[in-house]
mmCIF file with all atom_site columns, C-alpha atoms in Angstrom:
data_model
loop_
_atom_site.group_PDB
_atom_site.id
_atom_site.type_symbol
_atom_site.label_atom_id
_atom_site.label_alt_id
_atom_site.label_comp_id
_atom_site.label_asym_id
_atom_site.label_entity_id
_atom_site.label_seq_id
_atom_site.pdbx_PDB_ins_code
_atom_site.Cartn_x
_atom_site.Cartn_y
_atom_site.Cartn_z
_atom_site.occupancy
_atom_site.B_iso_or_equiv
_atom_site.pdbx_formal_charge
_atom_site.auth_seq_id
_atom_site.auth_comp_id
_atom_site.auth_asym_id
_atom_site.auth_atom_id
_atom_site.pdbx_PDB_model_num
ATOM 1   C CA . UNK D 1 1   ? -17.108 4.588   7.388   1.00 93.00 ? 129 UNK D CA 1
ATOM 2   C CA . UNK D 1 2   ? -14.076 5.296   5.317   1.00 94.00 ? 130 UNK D CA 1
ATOM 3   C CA . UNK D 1 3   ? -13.593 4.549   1.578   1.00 96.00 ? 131 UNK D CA 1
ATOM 4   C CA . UNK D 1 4   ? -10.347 3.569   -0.274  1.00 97.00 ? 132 UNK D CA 1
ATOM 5   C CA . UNK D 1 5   ? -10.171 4.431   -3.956  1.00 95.00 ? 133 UNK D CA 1
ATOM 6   C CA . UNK D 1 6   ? -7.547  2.789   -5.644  1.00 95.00 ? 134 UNK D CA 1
ATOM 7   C CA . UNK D 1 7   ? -5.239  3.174   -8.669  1.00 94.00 ? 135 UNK D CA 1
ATOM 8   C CA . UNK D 1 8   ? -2.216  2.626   -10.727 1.00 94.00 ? 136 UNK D CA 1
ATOM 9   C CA . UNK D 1 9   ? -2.057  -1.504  -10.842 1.00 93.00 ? 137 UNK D CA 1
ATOM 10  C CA . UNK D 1 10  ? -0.883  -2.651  -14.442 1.00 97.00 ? 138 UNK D CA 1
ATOM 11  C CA . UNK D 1 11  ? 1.211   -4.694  -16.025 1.00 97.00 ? 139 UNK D CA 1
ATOM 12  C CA . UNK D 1 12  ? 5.035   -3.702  -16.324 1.00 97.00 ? 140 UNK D CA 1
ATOM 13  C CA . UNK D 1 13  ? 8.650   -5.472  -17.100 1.00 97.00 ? 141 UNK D CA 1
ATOM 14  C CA . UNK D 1 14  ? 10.844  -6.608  -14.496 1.00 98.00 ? 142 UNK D CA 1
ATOM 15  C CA . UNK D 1 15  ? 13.443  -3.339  -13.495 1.00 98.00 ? 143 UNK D CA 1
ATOM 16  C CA . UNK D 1 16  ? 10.183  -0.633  -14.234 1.00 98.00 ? 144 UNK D CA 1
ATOM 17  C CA . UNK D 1 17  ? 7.887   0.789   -12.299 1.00 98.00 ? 145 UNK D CA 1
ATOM 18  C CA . UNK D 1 18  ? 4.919   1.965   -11.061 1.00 98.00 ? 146 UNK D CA 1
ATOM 19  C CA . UNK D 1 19  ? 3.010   4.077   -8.491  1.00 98.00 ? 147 UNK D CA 1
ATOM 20  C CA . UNK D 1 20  ? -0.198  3.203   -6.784  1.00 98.00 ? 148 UNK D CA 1
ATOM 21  C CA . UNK D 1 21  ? -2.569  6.084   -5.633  1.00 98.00 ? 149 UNK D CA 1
ATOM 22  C CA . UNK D 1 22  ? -5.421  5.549   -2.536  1.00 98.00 ? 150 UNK D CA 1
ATOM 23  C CA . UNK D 1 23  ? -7.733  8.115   -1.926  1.00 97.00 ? 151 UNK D CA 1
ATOM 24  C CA . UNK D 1 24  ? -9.822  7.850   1.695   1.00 96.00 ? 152 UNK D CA 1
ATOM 25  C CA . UNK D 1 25  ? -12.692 9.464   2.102   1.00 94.00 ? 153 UNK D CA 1
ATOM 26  C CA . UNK D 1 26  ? -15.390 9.711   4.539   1.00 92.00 ? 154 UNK D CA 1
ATOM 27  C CA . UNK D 1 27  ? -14.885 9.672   8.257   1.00 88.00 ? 155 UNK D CA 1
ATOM 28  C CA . UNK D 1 28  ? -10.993 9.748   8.062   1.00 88.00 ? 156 UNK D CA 1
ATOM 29  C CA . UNK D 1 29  ? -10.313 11.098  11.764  1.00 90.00 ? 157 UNK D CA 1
ATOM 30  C CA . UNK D 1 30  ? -11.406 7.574   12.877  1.00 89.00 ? 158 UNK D CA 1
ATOM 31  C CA . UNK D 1 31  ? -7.796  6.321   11.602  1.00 93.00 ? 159 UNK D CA 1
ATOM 32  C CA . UNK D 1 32  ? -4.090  7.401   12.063  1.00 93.00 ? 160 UNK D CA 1
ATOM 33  C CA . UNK D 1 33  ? -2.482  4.895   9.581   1.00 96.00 ? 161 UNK D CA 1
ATOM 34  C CA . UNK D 1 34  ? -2.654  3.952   6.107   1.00 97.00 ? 162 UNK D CA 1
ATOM 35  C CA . UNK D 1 35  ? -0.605  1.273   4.074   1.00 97.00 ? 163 UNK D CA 1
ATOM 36  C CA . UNK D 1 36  ? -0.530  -1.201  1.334   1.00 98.00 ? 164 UNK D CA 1
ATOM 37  C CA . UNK D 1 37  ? -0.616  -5.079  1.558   1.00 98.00 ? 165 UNK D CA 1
ATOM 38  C CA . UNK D 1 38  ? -0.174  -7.585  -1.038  1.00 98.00 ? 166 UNK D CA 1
ATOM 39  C CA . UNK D 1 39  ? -1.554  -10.840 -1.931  1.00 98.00 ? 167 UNK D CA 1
ATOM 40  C CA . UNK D 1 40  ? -0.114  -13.428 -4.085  1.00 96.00 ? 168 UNK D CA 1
ATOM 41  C CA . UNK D 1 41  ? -1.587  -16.536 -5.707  1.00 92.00 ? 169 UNK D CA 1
ATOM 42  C CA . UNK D 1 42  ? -1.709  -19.348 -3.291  1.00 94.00 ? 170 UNK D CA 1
ATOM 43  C CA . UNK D 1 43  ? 0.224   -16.871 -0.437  1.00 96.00 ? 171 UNK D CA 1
ATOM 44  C CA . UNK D 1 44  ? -0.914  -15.328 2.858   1.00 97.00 ? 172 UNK D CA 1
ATOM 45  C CA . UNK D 1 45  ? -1.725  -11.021 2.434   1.00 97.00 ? 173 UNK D CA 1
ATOM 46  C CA . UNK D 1 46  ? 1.662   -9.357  3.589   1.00 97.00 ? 174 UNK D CA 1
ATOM 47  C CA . UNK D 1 47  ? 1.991   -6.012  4.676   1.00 97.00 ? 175 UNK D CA 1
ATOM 48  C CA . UNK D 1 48  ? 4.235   -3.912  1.924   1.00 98.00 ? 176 UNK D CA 1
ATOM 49  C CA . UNK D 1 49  ? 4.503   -0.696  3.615   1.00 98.00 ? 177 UNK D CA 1
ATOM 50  C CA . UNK D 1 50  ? 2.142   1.952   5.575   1.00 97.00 ? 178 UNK D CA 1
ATOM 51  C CA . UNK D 1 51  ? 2.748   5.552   7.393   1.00 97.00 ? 179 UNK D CA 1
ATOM 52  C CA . UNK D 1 52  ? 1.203   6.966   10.148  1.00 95.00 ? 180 UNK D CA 1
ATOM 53  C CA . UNK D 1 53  ? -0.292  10.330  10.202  1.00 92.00 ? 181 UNK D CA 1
ATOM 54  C CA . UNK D 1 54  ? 2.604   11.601  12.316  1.00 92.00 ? 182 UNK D CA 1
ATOM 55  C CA . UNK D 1 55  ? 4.986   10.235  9.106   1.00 92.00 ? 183 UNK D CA 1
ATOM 56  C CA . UNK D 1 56  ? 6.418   7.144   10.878  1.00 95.00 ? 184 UNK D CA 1
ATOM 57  C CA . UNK D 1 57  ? 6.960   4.630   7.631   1.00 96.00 ? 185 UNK D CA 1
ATOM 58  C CA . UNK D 1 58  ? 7.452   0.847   7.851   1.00 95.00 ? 186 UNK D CA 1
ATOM 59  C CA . UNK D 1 59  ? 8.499   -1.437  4.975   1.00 97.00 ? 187 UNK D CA 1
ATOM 60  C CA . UNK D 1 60  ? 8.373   -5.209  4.576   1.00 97.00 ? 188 UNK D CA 1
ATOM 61  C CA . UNK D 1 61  ? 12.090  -5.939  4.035   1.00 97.00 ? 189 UNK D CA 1
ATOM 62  C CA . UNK D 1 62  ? 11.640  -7.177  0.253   1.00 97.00 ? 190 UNK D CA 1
ATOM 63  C CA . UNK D 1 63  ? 10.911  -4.201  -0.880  1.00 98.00 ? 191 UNK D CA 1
ATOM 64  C CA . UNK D 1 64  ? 13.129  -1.754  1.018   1.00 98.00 ? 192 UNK D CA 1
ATOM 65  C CA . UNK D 1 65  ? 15.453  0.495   -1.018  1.00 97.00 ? 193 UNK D CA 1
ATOM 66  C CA . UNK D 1 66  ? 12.733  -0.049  -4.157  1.00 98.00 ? 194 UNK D CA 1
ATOM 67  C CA . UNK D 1 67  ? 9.473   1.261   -2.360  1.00 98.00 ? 195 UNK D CA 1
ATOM 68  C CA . UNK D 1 68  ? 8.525   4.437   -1.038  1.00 98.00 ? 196 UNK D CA 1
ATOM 69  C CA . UNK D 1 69  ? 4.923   5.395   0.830   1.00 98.00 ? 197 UNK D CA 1
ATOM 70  C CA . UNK D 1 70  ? 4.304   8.464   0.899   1.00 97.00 ? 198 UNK D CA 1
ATOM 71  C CA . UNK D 1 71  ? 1.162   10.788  1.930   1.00 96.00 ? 199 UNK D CA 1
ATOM 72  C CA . UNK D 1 72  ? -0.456  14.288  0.644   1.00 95.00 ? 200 UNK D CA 1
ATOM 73  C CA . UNK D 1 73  ? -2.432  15.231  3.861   1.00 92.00 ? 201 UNK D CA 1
ATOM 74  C CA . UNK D 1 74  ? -4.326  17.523  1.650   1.00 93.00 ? 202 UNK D CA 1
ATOM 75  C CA . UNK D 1 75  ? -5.881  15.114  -0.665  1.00 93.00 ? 203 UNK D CA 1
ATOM 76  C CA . UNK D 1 76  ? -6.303  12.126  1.993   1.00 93.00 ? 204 UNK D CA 1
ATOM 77  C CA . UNK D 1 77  ? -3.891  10.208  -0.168  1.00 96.00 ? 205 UNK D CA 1
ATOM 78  C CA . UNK D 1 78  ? -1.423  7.589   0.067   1.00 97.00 ? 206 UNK D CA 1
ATOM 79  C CA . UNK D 1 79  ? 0.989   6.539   -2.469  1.00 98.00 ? 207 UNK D CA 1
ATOM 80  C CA . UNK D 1 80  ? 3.190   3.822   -3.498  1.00 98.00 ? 208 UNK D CA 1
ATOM 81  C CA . UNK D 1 81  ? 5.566   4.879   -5.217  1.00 98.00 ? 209 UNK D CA 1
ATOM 82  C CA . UNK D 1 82  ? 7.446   0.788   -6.542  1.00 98.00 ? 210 UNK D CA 1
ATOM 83  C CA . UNK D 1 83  ? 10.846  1.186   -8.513  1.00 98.00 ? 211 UNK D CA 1
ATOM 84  C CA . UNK D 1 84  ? 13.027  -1.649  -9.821  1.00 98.00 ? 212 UNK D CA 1
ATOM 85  C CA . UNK D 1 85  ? 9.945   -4.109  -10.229 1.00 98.00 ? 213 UNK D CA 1
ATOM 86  C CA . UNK D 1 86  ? 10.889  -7.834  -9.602  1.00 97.00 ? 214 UNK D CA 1
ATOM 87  C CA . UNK D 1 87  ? 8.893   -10.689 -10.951 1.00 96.00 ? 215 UNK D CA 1
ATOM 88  C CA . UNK D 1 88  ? 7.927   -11.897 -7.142  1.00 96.00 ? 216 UNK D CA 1
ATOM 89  C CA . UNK D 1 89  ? 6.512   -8.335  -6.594  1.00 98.00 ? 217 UNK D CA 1
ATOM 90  C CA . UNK D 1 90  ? 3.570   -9.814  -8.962  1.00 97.00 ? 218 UNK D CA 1
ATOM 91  C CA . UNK D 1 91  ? 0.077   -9.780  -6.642  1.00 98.00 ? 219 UNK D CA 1
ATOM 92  C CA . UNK D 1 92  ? -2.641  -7.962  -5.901  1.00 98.00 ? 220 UNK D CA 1
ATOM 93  C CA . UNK D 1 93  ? -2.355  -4.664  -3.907  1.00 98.00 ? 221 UNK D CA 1
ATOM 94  C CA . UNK D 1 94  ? -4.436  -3.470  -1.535  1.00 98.00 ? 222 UNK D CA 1
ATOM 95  C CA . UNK D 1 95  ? -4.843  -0.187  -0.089  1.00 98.00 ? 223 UNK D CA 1
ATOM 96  C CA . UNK D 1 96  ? -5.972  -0.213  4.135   1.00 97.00 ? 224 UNK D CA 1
ATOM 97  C CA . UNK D 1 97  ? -6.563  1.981   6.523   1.00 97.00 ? 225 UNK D CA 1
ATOM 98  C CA . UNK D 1 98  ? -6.747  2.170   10.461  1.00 94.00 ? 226 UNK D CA 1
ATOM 99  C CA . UNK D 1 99  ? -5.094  2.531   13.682  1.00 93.00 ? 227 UNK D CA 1
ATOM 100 C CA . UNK D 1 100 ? -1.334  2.353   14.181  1.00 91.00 ? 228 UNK D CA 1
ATOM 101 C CA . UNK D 1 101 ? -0.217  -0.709  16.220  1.00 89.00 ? 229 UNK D CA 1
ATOM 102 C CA . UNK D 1 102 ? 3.080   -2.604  16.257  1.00 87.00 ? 230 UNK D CA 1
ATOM 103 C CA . UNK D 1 103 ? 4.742   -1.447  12.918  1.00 84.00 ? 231 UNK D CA 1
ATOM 104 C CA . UNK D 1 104 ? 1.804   -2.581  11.370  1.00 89.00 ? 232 UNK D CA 1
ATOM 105 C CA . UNK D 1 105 ? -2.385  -1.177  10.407  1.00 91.00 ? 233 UNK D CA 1
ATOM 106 C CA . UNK D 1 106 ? -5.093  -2.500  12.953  1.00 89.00 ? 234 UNK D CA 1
ATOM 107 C CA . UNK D 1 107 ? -7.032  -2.463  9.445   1.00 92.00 ? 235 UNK D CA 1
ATOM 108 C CA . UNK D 1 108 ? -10.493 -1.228  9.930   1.00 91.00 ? 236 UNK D CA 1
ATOM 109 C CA . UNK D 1 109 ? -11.204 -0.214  6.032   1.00 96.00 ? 237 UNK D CA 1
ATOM 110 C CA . UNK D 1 110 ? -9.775  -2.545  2.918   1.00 97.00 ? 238 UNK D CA 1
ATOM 111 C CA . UNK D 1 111 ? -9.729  -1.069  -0.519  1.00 97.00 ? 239 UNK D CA 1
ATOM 112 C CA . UNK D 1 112 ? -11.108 -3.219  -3.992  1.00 96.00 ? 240 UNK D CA 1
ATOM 113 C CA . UNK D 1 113 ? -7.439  -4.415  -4.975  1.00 96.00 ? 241 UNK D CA 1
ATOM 114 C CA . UNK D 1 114 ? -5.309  -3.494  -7.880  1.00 97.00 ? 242 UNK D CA 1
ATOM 115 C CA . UNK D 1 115 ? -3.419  -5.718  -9.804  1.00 97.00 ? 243 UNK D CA 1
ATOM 116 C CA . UNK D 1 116 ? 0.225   -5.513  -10.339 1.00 98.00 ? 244 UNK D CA 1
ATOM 117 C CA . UNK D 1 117 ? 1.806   -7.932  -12.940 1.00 98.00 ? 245 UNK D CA 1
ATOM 118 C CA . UNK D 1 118 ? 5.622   -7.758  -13.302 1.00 97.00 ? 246 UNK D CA 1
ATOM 119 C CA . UNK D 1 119 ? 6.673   -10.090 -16.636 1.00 96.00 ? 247 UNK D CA 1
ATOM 120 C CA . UNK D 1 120 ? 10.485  -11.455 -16.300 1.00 86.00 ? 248 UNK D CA 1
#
């Protein structure tokens, strides 16, 4: 089992920003991958971004240019690191882990959620 620790949701004004920490733990050599997906209120969950241990980074195309993953090997952490916050970037965040396939996480592990709240 692997376990996602998440940080770093709050509430900020359209243009700021905002980084998002996940810490795995537990049997991490069972994935390769780790990203972050977001879920709006009455939308589908989207994938935002996610790296592969080997450093290979994807990013949905709303956020590219403004968003950076990024990963400290060391510490099992991923980061998020969200600049010039939008109003539509508003939604829960979640942290997952798993195996690299197609661009995207076969999620096996799904962290709590953090909420991000960008006010116009």
């Amino acid at each position: 089992q692997v376990q996602l620790v998440e940080s770093g949701g709050g509430l900020v004004q359209a243009g700021g920003s905002l980084r998002l920490s996940c810490a795995a733990s537990g049997t991490i050599f069972s994935i390769n991958a780790m990203g972050w997906y977001r879920q709006a209120p009455g939308k589908q969950r989207e994938l935002v971004a996610r790296i592969t241990y080997s450093g290979f980074t994807n990013y949905a195309d709303s956020v590219k240019g403004r968003f950076r993953i990024s990963r400290d090997s060391a510490k099992n952490t991923v980061y998020l690191q969200m600049n010039s916050l939008k109003f539509e970037d508003t939604a829960v965040y979640y942290c997952a882990a798993g195996q690299a396939y197609a661009g995207d996480i076969n999620v096996g592990y799904w962290g709590q959620g953090t909420q991000v709240t960008v006010s116009s």
